[in-house]
Amino acid sequence: SSADAKKDVSKDPKAAADVFMMPHDQVGQMAEAGLLYPNTKYADEVQANNVESAVEGVTWNDELYGYPYGVESQVLYYNKAKLTEDDVKSWTTLSEKGKIGTNFAEAGANYIFGPLFMSNGLYLYGETGEDPSGTNFNDEKGAEVLAWIAAQKNNPGVIQSGAEALANLEADVSDAFLSGPWSKNDVTKALGENMGVAAYPTVDFGSGDVQMKAFLGVKLFAVNQQTDAPLASMALANYLSNETSQLIEFQEMGVIPSNKVVQANAEVQEDVVAKAVMEMSQSTHSVVMVKVPEIVSFWPAMDAIINDAYKGNITADEYMEKLDKLVED
């Protein structure tokens, strides 16, 4: 699978495919390991034709290494019989007028709620996401995020839901949940014509509403550094990710395009999930998943601090100490 690109190509680069699919968060590790052939021929074309977040996703140390063909982020699914378009624009009204089922208390909270820190103006691995010492969550704004997470435990409009989030939506236990395009068919089955989809709501950490952000993933083709035919391989990768190919990927596989022209296509615009993901792919709504190898140590630490804040296992006067440790580690 494309998620195993780094593992598979590393085993025997010479025997690996000339062109392969991969998720963008492996670009940094694979470029550093000398496994990727830089996009030296079609860089200008890729930059001109794709949305900024997709270009950022395939760039490492100011060099383009990939050929983006799709973007992916979580969105808000909701029951239109219970909530209106206006209700879901802010977390406050969403949780006052309905119930959102989401995960603060279990493994996986890191992916959903880690970006809250960036929503409140902070950085994970610096402004570019490439500086291992650039995380600044240990700040008053970071403490505000933890206080907001802790407050959700007593918010009657928030139902702790892990794997059962979709079942809760179907059973009318909850009216909304956060998930990605991969849940589209299941939510359609659960809610039918009452399925609503929107970009993330705003949240208020104490200083007024700010846009709640999600992590953004970029799907791409890459060229093997050890290819015997670099020009032909780059041409193939560019063809597989061009305007025509991206439209076919959307029609056949439901992949949300990164190409600007395809994003404006009427068929894509009419798809409610695609439209919400495209809105989420703007820098105002998402953070491109960072590519530094150090990210592996972020996930368990982020889960622990979100879970503990929500459960009340850490008190408000311990927030800064815990955030200092998170950043230090």
Short mmCIF file of C-alpha atoms in Angstrom, two decimals:
data_model
loop_
_atom_site.label_atom_id
_atom_site.label_comp_id
_atom_site.label_asym_id
_atom_site.label_seq_id
_atom_site.Cartn_x
_atom_site.Cartn_y
_atom_site.Cartn_z
CA SER A 1 0.00 0.00 0.00
CA SER A 2 1.09 3.62 -0.49
CA ALA A 3 1.28 4.08 3.31
CA ASP A 4 4.15 1.56 3.34
CA ALA A 5 6.18 3.37 0.64
CA LYS A 6 9.09 4.21 2.93
CA LYS A 7 9.32 0.68 4.34
CA ASP A 8 8.92 -1.02 0.95
CA VAL A 9 11.32 1.20 -1.03
CA SER A 10 13.94 1.17 1.76
CA LYS A 11 14.18 -2.64 1.61
CA ASP A 12 15.70 -2.64 -1.87
CA PRO A 13 15.54 0.70 -3.70
CA LYS A 14 17.03 -0.76 -6.88
CA ALA A 15 14.27 -3.40 -7.09
CA ALA A 16 11.46 -0.95 -6.18
CA ALA A 17 9.18 0.66 -8.78
CA ASP A 18 10.40 3.68 -10.73
CA VAL A 19 7.22 5.58 -9.79
CA PHE A 20 5.14 4.93 -6.69
CA MET A 21 2.33 6.47 -4.64
CA MET A 22 3.01 7.69 -1.11
CA PRO A 23 1.59 9.92 1.63
CA HIS A 24 3.36 13.28 1.93
CA ASP A 25 4.33 12.90 5.60
CA GLN A 26 7.04 10.43 4.53
CA VAL A 27 8.64 12.88 2.07
CA GLY A 28 11.10 14.31 4.62
CA GLN A 29 12.33 10.92 5.84
CA MET A 30 12.60 9.48 2.32
CA ALA A 31 14.33 12.56 0.86
CA GLU A 32 16.83 12.56 3.74
CA ALA A 33 17.47 8.85 3.15
CA GLY A 34 18.20 9.48 -0.55
CA LEU A 35 15.22 7.46 -1.75
CA LEU A 36 13.44 10.14 -3.81
CA TYR A 37 14.44 11.67 -7.14
CA PRO A 38 13.73 15.43 -6.99
CA ASN A 39 11.09 16.78 -9.36
CA THR A 40 13.56 18.71 -11.50
CA LYS A 41 11.55 18.74 -14.74
CA TYR A 42 7.95 19.57 -13.80
CA ALA A 43 8.34 21.64 -10.63
CA ASP A 44 6.98 24.85 -12.20
CA GLU A 45 3.99 23.02 -13.63
CA VAL A 46 3.17 21.34 -10.29
CA GLN A 47 3.47 24.65 -8.43
CA ALA A 48 1.28 26.51 -10.93
CA ASN A 49 -1.46 23.89 -11.23
CA ASN A 50 -2.00 22.69 -7.64
CA VAL A 51 -3.29 24.35 -4.49
CA GLU A 52 -0.64 25.82 -2.18
CA SER A 53 -1.13 23.22 0.57
CA ALA A 54 -0.47 20.36 -1.87
CA VAL A 55 2.72 22.01 -3.12
CA GLU A 56 3.83 22.50 0.49
CA GLY A 57 3.16 18.82 1.13
CA VAL A 58 5.55 17.63 -1.60
CA THR A 59 8.32 20.11 -0.75
CA TRP A 60 11.26 19.38 1.55
CA ASN A 61 14.05 21.87 2.29
CA ASP A 62 12.75 24.12 -0.50
CA GLU A 63 13.00 21.35 -3.11
CA LEU A 64 10.01 19.70 -4.82
CA TYR A 65 10.06 15.91 -4.53
CA GLY A 66 6.59 14.85 -5.58
CA TYR A 67 3.62 15.09 -7.90
CA PRO A 68 0.44 15.72 -5.85
CA TYR A 69 -2.83 14.22 -7.03
CA GLY A 70 -5.14 14.64 -4.01
CA VAL A 71 -5.78 16.25 -0.63
CA GLU A 72 -7.43 14.77 2.42
CA SER A 73 -8.61 16.14 5.74
CA GLN A 74 -11.31 15.54 8.29
CA VAL A 75 -14.62 17.39 7.97
CA LEU A 76 -17.75 17.71 10.09
CA TYR A 77 -20.56 15.28 9.25
CA TYR A 78 -23.92 16.16 10.79
CA ASN A 79 -27.61 15.25 10.79
CA LYS A 80 -29.52 17.93 8.86
CA ALA A 81 -32.75 16.87 10.60
CA LYS A 82 -31.23 18.06 13.90
CA LEU A 83 -28.79 20.84 13.01
CA THR A 84 -28.82 23.70 10.52
CA GLU A 85 -25.93 25.05 8.45
CA ASP A 86 -25.68 27.99 10.87
CA ASP A 87 -25.72 25.73 13.94
CA VAL A 88 -22.56 23.93 12.82
CA LYS A 89 -20.52 27.07 12.15
CA SER A 90 -19.28 27.27 15.75
CA TRP A 91 -18.50 24.60 18.36
CA THR A 92 -20.56 26.61 20.86
CA THR A 93 -23.81 26.55 18.85
CA LEU A 94 -23.14 23.02 17.59
CA SER A 95 -22.86 21.65 21.14
CA GLU A 96 -25.72 23.84 22.45
CA LYS A 97 -28.23 22.82 19.78
CA GLY A 98 -27.07 19.24 19.24
CA LYS A 99 -24.61 16.62 20.38
CA ILE A 100 -21.24 15.90 18.78
CA GLY A 101 -19.70 12.47 19.27
CA THR A 102 -15.91 12.69 19.24
CA ASN A 103 -12.79 11.32 20.89
CA PHE A 104 -10.94 13.22 23.62
CA ALA A 105 -10.32 10.29 25.96
CA GLU A 106 -8.73 7.50 23.92
CA ALA A 107 -5.84 6.84 21.55
CA GLY A 108 -6.31 8.83 18.34
CA ALA A 109 -7.34 12.08 20.05
CA ASN A 110 -3.90 13.39 18.96
CA TYR A 111 -4.81 13.39 15.25
CA ILE A 112 -8.21 15.06 15.80
CA PHE A 113 -7.34 17.61 18.49
CA GLY A 114 -3.57 18.15 18.20
CA PRO A 115 -4.26 20.91 15.63
CA LEU A 116 -6.19 22.89 18.28
CA PHE A 117 -2.83 24.32 19.35
CA MET A 118 -2.24 25.61 15.82
CA SER A 119 -5.82 26.93 15.76
CA ASN A 120 -4.79 29.11 18.71
CA GLY A 121 -1.78 30.53 16.85
CA LEU A 122 0.98 28.11 17.94
CA TYR A 123 3.44 26.06 15.86
CA LEU A 124 4.30 22.39 15.62
CA TYR A 125 7.95 22.12 14.50
CA GLY A 126 8.05 25.80 13.58
CA GLU A 127 6.26 27.88 10.96
CA THR A 128 7.31 25.55 8.13
CA GLY A 129 6.86 22.29 10.08
CA GLU A 130 10.51 21.45 9.35
CA ASP A 131 12.23 22.76 12.51
CA PRO A 132 12.65 19.99 15.13
CA SER A 133 13.04 22.60 17.89
CA GLY A 134 10.29 24.91 16.65
CA THR A 135 7.29 23.69 18.72
CA ASN A 136 5.96 26.41 21.04
CA PHE A 137 2.90 24.81 22.69
CA ASN A 138 4.29 25.69 26.17
CA ASP A 139 2.71 29.11 26.13
CA GLU A 140 -0.36 30.73 27.69
CA LYS A 141 -2.23 29.91 24.46
CA GLY A 142 -1.33 26.24 24.92
CA ALA A 143 -2.72 26.31 28.46
CA GLU A 144 -5.94 27.85 27.06
CA VAL A 145 -6.28 24.89 24.67
CA LEU A 146 -5.91 22.37 27.52
CA ALA A 147 -8.47 24.30 29.61
CA TRP A 148 -10.91 24.18 26.67
CA ILE A 149 -10.36 20.42 26.28
CA ALA A 150 -10.95 19.89 30.02
CA ALA A 151 -14.21 21.89 29.81
CA GLN A 152 -15.62 19.53 27.15
CA LYS A 153 -15.90 16.75 29.77
CA ASN A 154 -18.81 18.65 31.34
CA ASN A 155 -20.27 19.93 28.08
CA PRO A 156 -23.63 18.11 27.69
CA GLY A 157 -23.37 18.59 23.91
CA VAL A 158 -20.17 16.51 23.70
CA ILE A 159 -20.32 12.71 23.85
CA GLN A 160 -17.03 10.85 24.21
CA SER A 161 -17.02 8.46 21.24
CA GLY A 162 -14.17 6.43 19.79
CA ALA A 163 -14.90 3.60 17.38
CA GLU A 164 -18.62 3.89 18.13
CA ALA A 165 -18.94 7.49 16.79
CA LEU A 166 -20.61 6.41 13.55
CA ALA A 167 -22.96 3.96 15.29
CA ASN A 168 -23.95 6.75 17.72
CA LEU A 169 -24.77 9.02 14.78
CA GLU A 170 -26.92 6.31 13.19
CA ALA A 171 -28.69 5.55 16.50
CA ASP A 172 -29.50 9.25 17.14
CA VAL A 173 -27.29 9.24 20.25
CA SER A 174 -25.29 12.04 18.60
CA ASP A 175 -25.99 14.49 15.77
CA ALA A 176 -22.49 15.09 14.42
CA PHE A 177 -18.97 13.71 14.28
CA LEU A 178 -15.57 14.52 12.80
CA SER A 179 -14.16 12.20 10.14
CA GLY A 180 -12.72 12.20 6.64
CA PRO A 181 -13.82 11.35 3.08
CA TRP A 182 -13.23 7.68 3.95
CA SER A 183 -16.48 7.80 6.02
CA LYS A 184 -18.65 9.27 3.25
CA ASN A 185 -20.35 6.00 2.20
CA ASP A 186 -20.99 4.90 5.80
CA VAL A 187 -22.49 8.27 6.78
CA THR A 188 -24.64 8.28 3.63
CA LYS A 189 -25.94 4.85 4.64
CA ALA A 190 -26.56 6.03 8.22
CA LEU A 191 -28.26 9.36 7.50
CA GLY A 192 -29.44 9.18 3.88
CA GLU A 193 -30.70 12.52 2.62
CA ASN A 194 -30.17 14.03 6.08
CA MET A 195 -26.39 13.83 5.69
CA GLY A 196 -24.85 17.27 6.08
CA VAL A 197 -21.15 17.98 5.55
CA ALA A 198 -19.30 21.13 6.52
CA ALA A 199 -15.81 22.45 7.15
CA TYR A 200 -14.77 22.50 10.82
CA PRO A 201 -16.53 24.99 13.11
CA THR A 202 -14.90 27.87 14.97
CA VAL A 203 -13.85 27.42 18.61
CA ASP A 204 -13.44 29.92 21.44
CA PHE A 205 -10.44 29.40 23.73
CA GLY A 206 -11.31 32.50 25.72
CA SER A 207 -10.44 35.36 23.39
CA GLY A 208 -13.22 35.01 20.81
CA ASP A 209 -13.91 32.58 17.98
CA VAL A 210 -11.01 31.24 15.91
CA GLN A 211 -11.11 28.69 13.11
CA MET A 212 -10.70 25.11 14.32
CA LYS A 213 -8.00 23.43 12.23
CA ALA A 214 -7.33 19.86 11.11
CA PHE A 215 -4.28 18.07 9.80
CA LEU A 216 -4.15 17.97 6.01
CA GLY A 217 -2.72 15.04 4.08
CA VAL A 218 -1.45 15.16 0.50
CA LYS A 219 -1.52 12.14 -1.81
CA LEU A 220 1.32 12.06 -4.30
CA PHE A 221 3.37 10.15 -6.82
CA ALA A 222 7.14 10.07 -6.36
CA VAL A 223 10.10 8.91 -8.44
CA ASN A 224 12.66 6.42 -7.16
CA GLN A 225 16.12 7.98 -6.75
CA GLN A 226 17.62 4.79 -8.21
CA THR A 227 15.56 4.76 -11.39
CA ASP A 228 17.49 4.02 -14.59
CA ALA A 229 15.12 6.28 -16.54
CA PRO A 230 14.65 9.53 -14.60
CA LEU A 231 13.17 11.56 -17.48
CA ALA A 232 10.62 8.89 -18.42
CA SER A 233 9.78 8.31 -14.74
CA MET A 234 9.22 12.02 -14.10
CA ALA A 235 7.02 12.20 -17.22
CA LEU A 236 4.95 9.24 -15.97
CA ALA A 237 4.55 10.69 -12.46
CA ASN A 238 3.52 14.03 -13.98
CA TYR A 239 0.99 12.33 -16.29
CA LEU A 240 -0.53 10.28 -13.44
CA SER A 241 -1.09 13.46 -11.44
CA ASN A 242 -2.18 15.81 -14.23
CA GLU A 243 -5.59 17.46 -14.65
CA THR A 244 -7.16 14.59 -16.64
CA SER A 245 -5.85 11.91 -14.28
CA GLN A 246 -7.04 13.77 -11.17
CA LEU A 247 -10.57 14.06 -12.56
CA ILE A 248 -10.60 10.29 -13.24
CA GLU A 249 -9.23 9.62 -9.71
CA PHE A 250 -12.12 11.69 -8.32
CA GLN A 251 -14.78 10.00 -10.48
CA GLU A 252 -13.56 6.45 -9.94
CA MET A 253 -12.02 6.53 -6.44
CA GLY A 254 -13.46 9.64 -4.78
CA VAL A 255 -10.00 11.20 -4.33
CA ILE A 256 -10.37 14.95 -3.68
CA PRO A 257 -8.23 16.71 -6.32
CA SER A 258 -5.36 19.10 -5.59
CA ASN A 259 -5.38 20.51 -9.14
CA LYS A 260 -7.02 23.98 -9.16
CA VAL A 261 -8.89 23.45 -12.45
CA VAL A 262 -10.28 20.08 -11.34
CA GLN A 263 -11.33 21.57 -7.99
CA ALA A 264 -13.41 24.12 -9.93
CA ASN A 265 -15.03 21.39 -12.07
CA ALA A 266 -18.84 21.36 -11.67
CA GLU A 267 -18.93 17.65 -10.82
CA VAL A 268 -16.40 18.13 -8.01
CA GLN A 269 -18.14 21.29 -6.75
CA GLU A 270 -21.46 19.43 -6.49
CA ASP A 271 -19.96 16.79 -4.19
CA VAL A 272 -20.61 17.96 -0.61
CA VAL A 273 -17.68 16.02 0.89
CA ALA A 274 -15.24 17.23 -1.77
CA LYS A 275 -16.41 20.80 -1.27
CA ALA A 276 -15.88 20.62 2.51
CA VAL A 277 -12.42 19.01 2.12
CA MET A 278 -11.40 21.66 -0.42
CA GLU A 279 -12.43 24.37 2.04
CA MET A 280 -10.47 22.54 4.74
CA SER A 281 -7.41 22.42 2.46
CA GLN A 282 -7.01 26.20 2.76
CA SER A 283 -4.31 27.33 5.20
CA THR A 284 -6.98 29.09 7.29
CA HIS A 285 -8.57 25.70 8.05
CA SER A 286 -5.76 23.16 8.18
CA VAL A 287 -2.11 22.48 8.86
CA VAL A 288 -0.21 20.38 6.36
CA MET A 289 0.88 17.28 8.31
CA VAL A 290 4.52 17.84 9.21
CA LYS A 291 7.21 15.77 7.50
CA VAL A 292 10.04 15.82 10.07
CA PRO A 293 11.13 12.34 11.28
CA GLU A 294 10.72 13.59 14.90
CA ILE A 295 6.92 13.50 14.47
CA VAL A 296 6.94 9.87 15.70
CA SER A 297 7.61 11.07 19.27
CA PHE A 298 4.84 13.67 19.07
CA TRP A 299 1.90 11.25 18.73
CA PRO A 300 2.04 9.33 22.07
CA ALA A 301 2.87 12.49 24.04
CA MET A 302 0.01 14.44 22.41
CA ASP A 303 -2.48 11.63 23.11
CA ALA A 304 -1.44 11.52 26.77
CA ILE A 305 -1.82 15.26 27.39
CA ILE A 306 -5.21 15.51 25.59
CA ASN A 307 -6.58 12.38 27.32
CA ASP A 308 -5.37 13.55 30.75
CA ALA A 309 -6.65 17.11 30.37
CA TYR A 310 -10.09 15.84 29.31
CA LYS A 311 -10.31 13.28 32.14
CA GLY A 312 -9.18 15.82 34.74
CA ASN A 313 -6.01 13.83 35.50
CA ILE A 314 -4.03 17.06 35.29
CA THR A 315 -5.10 20.28 36.96
CA ALA A 316 -4.97 23.78 35.52
CA ASP A 317 -1.90 24.69 37.56
CA GLU A 318 -0.05 21.72 36.04
CA TYR A 319 -0.79 22.62 32.41
CA MET A 320 2.37 24.66 31.81
CA GLU A 321 4.62 22.06 33.42
CA LYS A 322 3.10 19.32 31.24
CA LEU A 323 3.41 21.48 28.11
CA ASP A 324 7.06 22.26 28.93
CA LYS A 325 7.73 18.53 29.14
CA LEU A 326 5.84 17.85 25.88
CA VAL A 327 7.96 20.43 24.01
CA GLU A 328 11.21 19.31 25.65
CA ASP A 329 10.60 15.64 24.79
#
